[in-house]
Short mmCIF file of C-alpha atoms in Angstrom, two decimals:
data_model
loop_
_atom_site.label_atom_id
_atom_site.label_comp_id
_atom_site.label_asym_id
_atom_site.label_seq_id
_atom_site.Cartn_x
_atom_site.Cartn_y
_atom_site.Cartn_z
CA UNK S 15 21.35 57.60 16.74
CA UNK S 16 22.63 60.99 16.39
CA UNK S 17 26.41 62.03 16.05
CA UNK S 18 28.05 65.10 16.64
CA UNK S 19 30.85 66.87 14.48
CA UNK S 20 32.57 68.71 17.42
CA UNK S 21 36.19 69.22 16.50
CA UNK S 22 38.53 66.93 17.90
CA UNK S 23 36.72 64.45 18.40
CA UNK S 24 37.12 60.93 16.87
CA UNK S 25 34.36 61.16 14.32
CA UNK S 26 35.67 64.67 13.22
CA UNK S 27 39.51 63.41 13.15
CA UNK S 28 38.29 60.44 11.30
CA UNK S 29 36.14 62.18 8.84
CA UNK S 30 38.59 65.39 8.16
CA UNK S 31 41.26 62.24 7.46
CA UNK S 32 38.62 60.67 4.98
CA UNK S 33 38.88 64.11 3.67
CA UNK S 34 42.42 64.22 2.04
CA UNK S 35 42.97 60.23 1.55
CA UNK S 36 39.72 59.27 0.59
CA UNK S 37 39.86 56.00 2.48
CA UNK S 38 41.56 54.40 5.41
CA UNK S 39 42.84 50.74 6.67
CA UNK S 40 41.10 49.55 9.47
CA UNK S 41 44.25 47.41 10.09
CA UNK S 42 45.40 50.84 11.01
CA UNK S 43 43.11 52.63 13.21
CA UNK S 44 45.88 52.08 15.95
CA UNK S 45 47.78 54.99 14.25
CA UNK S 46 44.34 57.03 15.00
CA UNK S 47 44.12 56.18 19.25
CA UNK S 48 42.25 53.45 21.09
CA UNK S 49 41.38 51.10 18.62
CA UNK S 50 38.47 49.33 19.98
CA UNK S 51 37.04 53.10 20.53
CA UNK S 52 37.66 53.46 17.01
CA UNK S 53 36.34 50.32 15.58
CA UNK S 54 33.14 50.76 17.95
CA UNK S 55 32.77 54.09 15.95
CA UNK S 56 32.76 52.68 12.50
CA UNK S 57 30.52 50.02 13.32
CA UNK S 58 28.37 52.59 15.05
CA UNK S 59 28.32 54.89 11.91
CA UNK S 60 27.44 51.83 9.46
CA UNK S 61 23.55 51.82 11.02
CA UNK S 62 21.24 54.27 10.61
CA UNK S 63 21.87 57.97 12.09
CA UNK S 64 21.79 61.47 12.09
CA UNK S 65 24.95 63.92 11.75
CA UNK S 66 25.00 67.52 13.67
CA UNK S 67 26.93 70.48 13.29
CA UNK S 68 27.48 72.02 16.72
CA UNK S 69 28.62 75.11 14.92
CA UNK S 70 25.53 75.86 12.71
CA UNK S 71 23.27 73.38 13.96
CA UNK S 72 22.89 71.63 10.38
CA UNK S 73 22.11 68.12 10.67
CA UNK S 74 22.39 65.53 8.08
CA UNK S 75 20.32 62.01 8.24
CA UNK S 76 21.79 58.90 6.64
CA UNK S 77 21.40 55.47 6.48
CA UNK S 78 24.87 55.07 7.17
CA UNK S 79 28.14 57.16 7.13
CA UNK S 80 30.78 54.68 6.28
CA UNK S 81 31.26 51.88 3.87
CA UNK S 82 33.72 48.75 4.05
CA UNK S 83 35.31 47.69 1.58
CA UNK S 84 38.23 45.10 0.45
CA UNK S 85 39.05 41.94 2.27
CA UNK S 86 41.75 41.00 4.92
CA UNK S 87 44.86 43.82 5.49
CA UNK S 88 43.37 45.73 2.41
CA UNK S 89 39.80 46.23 4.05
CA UNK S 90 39.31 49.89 4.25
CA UNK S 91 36.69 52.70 5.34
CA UNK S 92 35.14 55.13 2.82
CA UNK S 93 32.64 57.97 3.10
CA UNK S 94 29.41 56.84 2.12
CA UNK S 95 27.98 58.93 -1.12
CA UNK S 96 25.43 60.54 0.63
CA UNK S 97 27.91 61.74 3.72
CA UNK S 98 29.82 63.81 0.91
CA UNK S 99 27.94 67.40 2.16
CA UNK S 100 29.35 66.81 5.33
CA UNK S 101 32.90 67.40 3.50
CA UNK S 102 31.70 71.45 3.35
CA UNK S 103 32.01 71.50 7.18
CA UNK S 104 35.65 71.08 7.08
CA UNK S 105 36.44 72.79 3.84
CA UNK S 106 37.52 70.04 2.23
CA UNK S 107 34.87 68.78 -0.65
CA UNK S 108 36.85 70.27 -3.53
CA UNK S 109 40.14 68.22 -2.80
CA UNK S 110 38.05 65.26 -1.90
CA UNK S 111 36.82 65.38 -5.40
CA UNK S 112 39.80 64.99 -7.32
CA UNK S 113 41.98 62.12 -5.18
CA UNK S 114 38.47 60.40 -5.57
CA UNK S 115 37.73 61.06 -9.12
CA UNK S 116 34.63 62.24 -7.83
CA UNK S 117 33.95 59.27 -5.54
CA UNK S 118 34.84 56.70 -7.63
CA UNK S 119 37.45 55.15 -6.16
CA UNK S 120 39.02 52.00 -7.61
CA UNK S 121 38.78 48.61 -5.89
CA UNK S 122 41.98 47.22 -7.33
CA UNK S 123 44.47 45.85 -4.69
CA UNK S 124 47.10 48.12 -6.00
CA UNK S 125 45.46 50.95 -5.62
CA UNK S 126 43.72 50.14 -2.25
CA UNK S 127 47.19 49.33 -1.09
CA UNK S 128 48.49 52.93 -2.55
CA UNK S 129 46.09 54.58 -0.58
CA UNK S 130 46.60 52.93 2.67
CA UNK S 131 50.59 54.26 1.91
CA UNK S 132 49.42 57.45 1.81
CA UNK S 133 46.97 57.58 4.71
CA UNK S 134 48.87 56.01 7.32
CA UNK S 135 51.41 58.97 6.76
CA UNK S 136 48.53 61.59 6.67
CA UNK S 137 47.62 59.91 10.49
CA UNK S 138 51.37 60.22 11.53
CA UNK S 139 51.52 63.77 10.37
CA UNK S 140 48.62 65.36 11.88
CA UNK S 141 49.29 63.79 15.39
CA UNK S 142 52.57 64.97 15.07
CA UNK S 143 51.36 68.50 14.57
CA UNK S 144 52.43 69.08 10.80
CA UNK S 145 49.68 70.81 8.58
CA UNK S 146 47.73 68.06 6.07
CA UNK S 147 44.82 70.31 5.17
CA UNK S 148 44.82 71.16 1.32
CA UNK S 149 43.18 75.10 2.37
CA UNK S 150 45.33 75.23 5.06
CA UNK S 151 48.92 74.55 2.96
CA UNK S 152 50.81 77.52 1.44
CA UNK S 153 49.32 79.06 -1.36
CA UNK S 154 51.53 78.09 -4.45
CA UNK S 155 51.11 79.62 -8.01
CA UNK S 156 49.66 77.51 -10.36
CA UNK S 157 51.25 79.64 -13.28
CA UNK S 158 55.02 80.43 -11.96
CA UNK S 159 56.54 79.07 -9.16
CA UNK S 160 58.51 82.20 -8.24
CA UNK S 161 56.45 82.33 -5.12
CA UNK S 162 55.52 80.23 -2.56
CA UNK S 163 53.83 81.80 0.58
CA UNK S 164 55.72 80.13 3.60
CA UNK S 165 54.05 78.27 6.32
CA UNK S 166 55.65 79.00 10.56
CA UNK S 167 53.94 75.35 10.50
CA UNK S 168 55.84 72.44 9.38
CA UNK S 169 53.66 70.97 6.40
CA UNK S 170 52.96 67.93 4.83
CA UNK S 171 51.72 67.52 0.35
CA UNK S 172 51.06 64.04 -0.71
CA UNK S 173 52.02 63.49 -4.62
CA UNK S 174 49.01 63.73 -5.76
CA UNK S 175 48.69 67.23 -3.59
CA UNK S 176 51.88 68.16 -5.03
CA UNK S 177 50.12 67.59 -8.75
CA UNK S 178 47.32 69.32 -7.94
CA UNK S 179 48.79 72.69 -7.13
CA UNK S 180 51.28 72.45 -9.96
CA UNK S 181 48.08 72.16 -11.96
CA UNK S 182 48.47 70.05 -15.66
CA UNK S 183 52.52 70.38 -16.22
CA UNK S 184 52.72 68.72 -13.06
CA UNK S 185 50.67 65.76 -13.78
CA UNK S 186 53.57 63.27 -14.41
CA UNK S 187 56.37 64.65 -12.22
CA UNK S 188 55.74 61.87 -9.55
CA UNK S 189 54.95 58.90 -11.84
CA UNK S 190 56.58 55.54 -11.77
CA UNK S 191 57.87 56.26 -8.07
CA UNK S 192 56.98 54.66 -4.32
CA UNK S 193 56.91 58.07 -3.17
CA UNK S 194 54.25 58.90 -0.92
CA UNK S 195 54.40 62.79 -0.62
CA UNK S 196 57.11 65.81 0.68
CA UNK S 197 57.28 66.92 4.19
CA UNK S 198 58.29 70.73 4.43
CA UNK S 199 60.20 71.76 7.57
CA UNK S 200 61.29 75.19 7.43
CA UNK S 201 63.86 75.31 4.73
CA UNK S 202 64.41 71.45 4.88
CA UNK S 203 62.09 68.83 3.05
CA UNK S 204 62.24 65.22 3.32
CA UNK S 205 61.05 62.98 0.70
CA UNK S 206 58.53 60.19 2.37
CA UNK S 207 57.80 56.47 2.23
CA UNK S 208 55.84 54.03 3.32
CA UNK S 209 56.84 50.55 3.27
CA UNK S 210 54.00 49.07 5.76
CA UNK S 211 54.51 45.66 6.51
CA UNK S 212 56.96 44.24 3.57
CA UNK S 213 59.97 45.71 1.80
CA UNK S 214 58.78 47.55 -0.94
CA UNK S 215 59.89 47.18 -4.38
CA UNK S 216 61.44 49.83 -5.81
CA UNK S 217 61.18 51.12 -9.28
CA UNK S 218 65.01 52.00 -10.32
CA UNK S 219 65.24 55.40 -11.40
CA UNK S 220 62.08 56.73 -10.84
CA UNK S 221 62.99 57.86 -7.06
CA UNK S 222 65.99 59.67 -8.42
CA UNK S 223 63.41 61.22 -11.27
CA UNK S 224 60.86 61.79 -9.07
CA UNK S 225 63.51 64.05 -6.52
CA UNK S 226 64.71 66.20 -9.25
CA UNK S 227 60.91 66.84 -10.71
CA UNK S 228 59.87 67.57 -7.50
CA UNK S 229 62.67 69.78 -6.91
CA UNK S 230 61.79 71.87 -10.20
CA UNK S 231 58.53 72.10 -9.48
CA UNK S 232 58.99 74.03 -6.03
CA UNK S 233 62.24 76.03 -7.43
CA UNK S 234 64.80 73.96 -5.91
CA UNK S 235 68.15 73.17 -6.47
CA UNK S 236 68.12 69.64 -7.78
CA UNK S 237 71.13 68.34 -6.46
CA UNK S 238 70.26 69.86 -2.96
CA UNK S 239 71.25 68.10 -0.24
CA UNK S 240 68.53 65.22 -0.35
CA UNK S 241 66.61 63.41 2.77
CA UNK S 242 64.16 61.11 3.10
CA UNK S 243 61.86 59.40 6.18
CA UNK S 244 61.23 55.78 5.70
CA UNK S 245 57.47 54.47 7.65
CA UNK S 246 57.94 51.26 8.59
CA UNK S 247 56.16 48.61 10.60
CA UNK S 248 59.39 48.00 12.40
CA UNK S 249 63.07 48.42 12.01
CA UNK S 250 63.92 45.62 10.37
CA UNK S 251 61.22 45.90 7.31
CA UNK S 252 62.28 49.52 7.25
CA UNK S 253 66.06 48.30 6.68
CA UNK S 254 65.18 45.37 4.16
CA UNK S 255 63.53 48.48 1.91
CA UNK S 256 66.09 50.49 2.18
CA UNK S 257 68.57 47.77 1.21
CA UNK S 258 66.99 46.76 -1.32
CA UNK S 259 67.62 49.18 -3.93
CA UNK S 260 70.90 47.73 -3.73
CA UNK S 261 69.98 45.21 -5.95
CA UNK S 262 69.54 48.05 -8.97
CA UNK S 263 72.34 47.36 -11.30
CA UNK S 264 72.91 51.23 -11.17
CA UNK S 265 74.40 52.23 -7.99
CA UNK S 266 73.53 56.01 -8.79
CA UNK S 267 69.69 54.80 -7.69
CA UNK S 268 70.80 52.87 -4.57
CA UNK S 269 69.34 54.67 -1.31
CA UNK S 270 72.32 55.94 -0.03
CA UNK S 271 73.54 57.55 -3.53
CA UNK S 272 70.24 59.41 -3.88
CA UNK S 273 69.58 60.28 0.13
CA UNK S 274 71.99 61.75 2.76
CA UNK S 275 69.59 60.53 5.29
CA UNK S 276 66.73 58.53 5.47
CA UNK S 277 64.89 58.13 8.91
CA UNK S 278 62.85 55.23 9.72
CA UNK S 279 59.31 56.14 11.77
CA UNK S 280 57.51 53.51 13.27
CA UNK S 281 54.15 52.99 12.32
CA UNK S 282 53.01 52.74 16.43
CA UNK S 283 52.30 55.06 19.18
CA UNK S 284 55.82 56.10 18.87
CA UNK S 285 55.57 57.53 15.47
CA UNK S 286 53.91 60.73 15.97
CA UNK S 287 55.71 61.37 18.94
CA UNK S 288 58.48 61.10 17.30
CA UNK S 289 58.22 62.59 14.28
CA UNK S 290 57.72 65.47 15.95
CA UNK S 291 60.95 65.88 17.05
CA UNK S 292 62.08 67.16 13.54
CA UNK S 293 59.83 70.12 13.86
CA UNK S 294 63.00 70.88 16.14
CA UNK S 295 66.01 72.62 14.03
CA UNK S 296 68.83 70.49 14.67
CA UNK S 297 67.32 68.24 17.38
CA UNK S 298 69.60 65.51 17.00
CA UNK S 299 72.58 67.68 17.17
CA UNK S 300 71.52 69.30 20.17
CA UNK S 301 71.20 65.52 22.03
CA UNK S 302 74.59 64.50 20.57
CA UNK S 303 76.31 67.69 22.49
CA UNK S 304 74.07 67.16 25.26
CA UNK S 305 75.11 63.60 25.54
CA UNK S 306 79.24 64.05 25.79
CA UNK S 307 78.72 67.16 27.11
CA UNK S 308 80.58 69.38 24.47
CA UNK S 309 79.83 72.25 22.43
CA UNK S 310 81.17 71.07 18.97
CA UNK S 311 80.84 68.05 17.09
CA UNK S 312 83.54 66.12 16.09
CA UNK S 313 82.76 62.89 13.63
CA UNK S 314 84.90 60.00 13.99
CA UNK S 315 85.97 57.33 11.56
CA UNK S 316 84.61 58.46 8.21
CA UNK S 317 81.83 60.35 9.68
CA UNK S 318 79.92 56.97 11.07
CA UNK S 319 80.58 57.55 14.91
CA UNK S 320 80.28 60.80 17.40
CA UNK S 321 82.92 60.02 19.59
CA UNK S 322 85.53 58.12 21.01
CA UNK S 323 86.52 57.46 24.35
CA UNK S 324 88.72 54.96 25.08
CA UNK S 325 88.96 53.61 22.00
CA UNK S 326 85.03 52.47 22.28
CA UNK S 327 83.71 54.73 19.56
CA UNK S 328 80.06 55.70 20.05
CA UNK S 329 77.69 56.47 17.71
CA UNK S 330 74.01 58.45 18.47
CA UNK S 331 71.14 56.51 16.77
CA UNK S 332 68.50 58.50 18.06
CA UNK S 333 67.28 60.22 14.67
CA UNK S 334 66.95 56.54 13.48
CA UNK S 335 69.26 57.24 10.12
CA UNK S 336 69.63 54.24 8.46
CA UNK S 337 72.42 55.33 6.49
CA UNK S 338 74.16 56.37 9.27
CA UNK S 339 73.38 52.79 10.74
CA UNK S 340 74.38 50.83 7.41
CA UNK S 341 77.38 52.61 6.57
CA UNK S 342 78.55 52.16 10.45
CA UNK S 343 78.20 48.14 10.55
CA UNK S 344 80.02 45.88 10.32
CA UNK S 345 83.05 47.83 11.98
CA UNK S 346 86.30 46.29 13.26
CA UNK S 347 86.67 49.26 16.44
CA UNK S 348 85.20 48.04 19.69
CA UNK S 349 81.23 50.17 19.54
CA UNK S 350 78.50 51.84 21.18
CA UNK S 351 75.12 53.13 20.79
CA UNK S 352 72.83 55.27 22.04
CA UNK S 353 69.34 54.32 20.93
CA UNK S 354 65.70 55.02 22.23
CA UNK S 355 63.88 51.70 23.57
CA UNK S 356 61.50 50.70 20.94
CA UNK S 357 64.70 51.14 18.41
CA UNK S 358 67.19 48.53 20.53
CA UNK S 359 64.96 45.44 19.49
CA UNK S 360 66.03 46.34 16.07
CA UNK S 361 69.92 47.88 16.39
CA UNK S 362 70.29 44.71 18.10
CA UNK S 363 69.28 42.27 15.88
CA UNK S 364 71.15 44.25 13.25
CA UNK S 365 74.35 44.77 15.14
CA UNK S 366 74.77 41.84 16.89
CA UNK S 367 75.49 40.70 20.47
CA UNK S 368 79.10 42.20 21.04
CA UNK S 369 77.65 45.73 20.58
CA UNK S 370 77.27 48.03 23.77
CA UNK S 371 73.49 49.53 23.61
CA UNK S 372 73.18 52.58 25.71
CA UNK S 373 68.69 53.23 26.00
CA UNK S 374 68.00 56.82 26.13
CA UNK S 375 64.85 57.69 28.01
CA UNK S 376 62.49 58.53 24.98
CA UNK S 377 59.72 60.35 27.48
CA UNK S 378 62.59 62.74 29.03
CA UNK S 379 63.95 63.85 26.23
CA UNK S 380 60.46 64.40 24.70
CA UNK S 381 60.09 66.94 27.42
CA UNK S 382 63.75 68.36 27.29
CA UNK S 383 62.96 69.51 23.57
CA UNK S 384 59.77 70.78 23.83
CA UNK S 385 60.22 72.29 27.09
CA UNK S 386 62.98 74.36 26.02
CA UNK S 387 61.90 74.83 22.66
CA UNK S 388 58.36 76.49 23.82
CA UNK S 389 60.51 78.73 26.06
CA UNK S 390 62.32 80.03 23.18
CA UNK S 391 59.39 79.84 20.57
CA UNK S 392 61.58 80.63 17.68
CA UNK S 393 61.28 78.76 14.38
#
């Protein structure tokens, strides 16, 4: 059997993922496209076959590409030792190296769990268009941060990324924290999560630690305004995590006190999609003016609602803030909101029945922004 590398396609997205996580749930390959398709690959590329480049024509024969390993939701696909030249195609051997301690991964459920974290977000990110590449990210001094060559692109550095290019004094400034990595949008960068399938645990003060090292390390304020995304399974699990650093003695390392926002992405075929919006500047904004049809915003009641009419105040879910949502509910003023479809199941079950739930058409306002935001092709 012979396979080729041509860019794009599912072996090459597949591989070039491989590439910066080192290994990837098959519980997730949904994240990727058609599942079956990919499943059909992996078990295709665990015989016998031969690997072509269609660029230089090198070719590569193994006696497999992939290997399997862990049991049940941890199983997960890794390169195969003998696959690793292949890396050289896409630039990425050198990184590949290090998160794999030179392909010796651990087996440990913690750490295959860790992994899945971080490449369900690495999936996410590339379909929605954000840079994950390690030679494709901005080129930050190892020595002195005074300089940091900015990317148009949004981009995306796992933790261990971010350790890497702060070289040795950055070894520890993520430690003892659920973060997964930063997402860089322009001037604003959100702090990401993964909390799968259960509520995480979280660690006390190591999130607050970990946004202040951070911070210092890229020559940030660090008591800058502070956001966060939250990838979730669904809304609910997403909410449970978020509430649970309540239980932290401290209220200084609650959520809310560390985070002005913290947006929940779905870990389904809306999540890309979606994520994509923020790419936008001010997206949200834009739909809450669009919405009521004004040109200023004016909050209502402590900031929690967008307007009243009536005296039914309304409040614009679409950026799927949990804060926002939290610090809302329970209210005693007769409510609205405005939600995209795969987030009523969710603001439903969370507000309760007496709620009015407005469903914004997710595929129109897909094309409103990027319609009108190719048109003006400024970042």
């Amino acid at each position: 059997m012979t396979k080729t590398m041509k860019k794009d396609s599912q072996l090459y997205r597949l591989i070039s993922l491989l590439s910066v996580c080192g290994e990837y749930p098959v519980r997730s390959l949904h994240l990727l496209g058609n599942k079956r398709m990919y499943r059909k690959l992996v078990d295709e590329c665990m015989q016998p076959l031969t690997v072509r480049n269609p660029e230089t024509a090198e070719a590569i024969s193994l006696p497999r590409l992939f290997n399997l390993c862990g049991k049940g939701r941890l199983k997960s696909i890794r390169l195969y030792s003998g696959a690793l030249p292949i890396l050289k195609w896409i630039d990425e051997g050198e990184y590949y190296n290090i998160i794999s301690n030179g392909h010796n991964m651990p087996m440990n459920d913690q750490h295959l769990d860790r992994n899945h974290r971080v490449a369900e977000v690495l999936a996410v990110c590339r379909d929605a268009g954000i840079e994950i590449f390690p030679h494709n990210l901005p080129n930050f001094q190892r020595d002195e941060f005074d300089t940091i060559t900015p990317l148009r692109q949004p981009f995306f550095m796992t933790s261990r990324m971010l350790k890497w290019f702060g070289g040795d004094d950055a070894a520890n400034k993520t430690n003892f924290t659920r973060l997964v990595g930063t997402l860089f949008i322009g001037e604003t960068d959100y702090f990401v999560y993964n909390t799968r399938y259960t509520p995480m645990k979280w660690s006390g003060a190591g999130e607050i630690k970990a946004n202040i090292n951070v911070r210092t390390l890229l020559q940030k304020p660090p008591f800058h305004r502070a956001y966060s995304m939250l990838f979730a399974n669904s809304g609910e699990i997403a909410m449970d995590a978020y509430l649970a650093t309540h239980k932290i003695k401290n209220s200084n390392y609650h959520f809310d006190q560390i985070y002005d926002k913290t947006h929940f992405i779905p870990l389904n075929e809306y999540g890309a999609r979606f994520l994509r919006f923020f790419t936008i500047p001010n997206w949200h904004d834009m739909l809450i003016k669009n919405i009521f049809q004004t040109d200023t915003l004016t909050p209502f009641v402590g900031n929690h609602f967008d307007n009243c009419t009536d005296n039914i105040y309304s409040l614009v879910w679409l950026n799927g803030d949990l804060r926002r949502l939290w610090a809302a509910y329970p209210t005693v003023h007769k409510t609205r909101i405005y939600c995209f479809c795969w987030q009523k199941s969710f603001v439903r079950n969370y507000v309760g029945d007496d709620v009015e739930i407005l469903i914004v058409n997710f595929d129109k306002v897909e094309s409103l922004l990027f319609d009108e935001y190719e048109e003006d092709d400024e970042y």
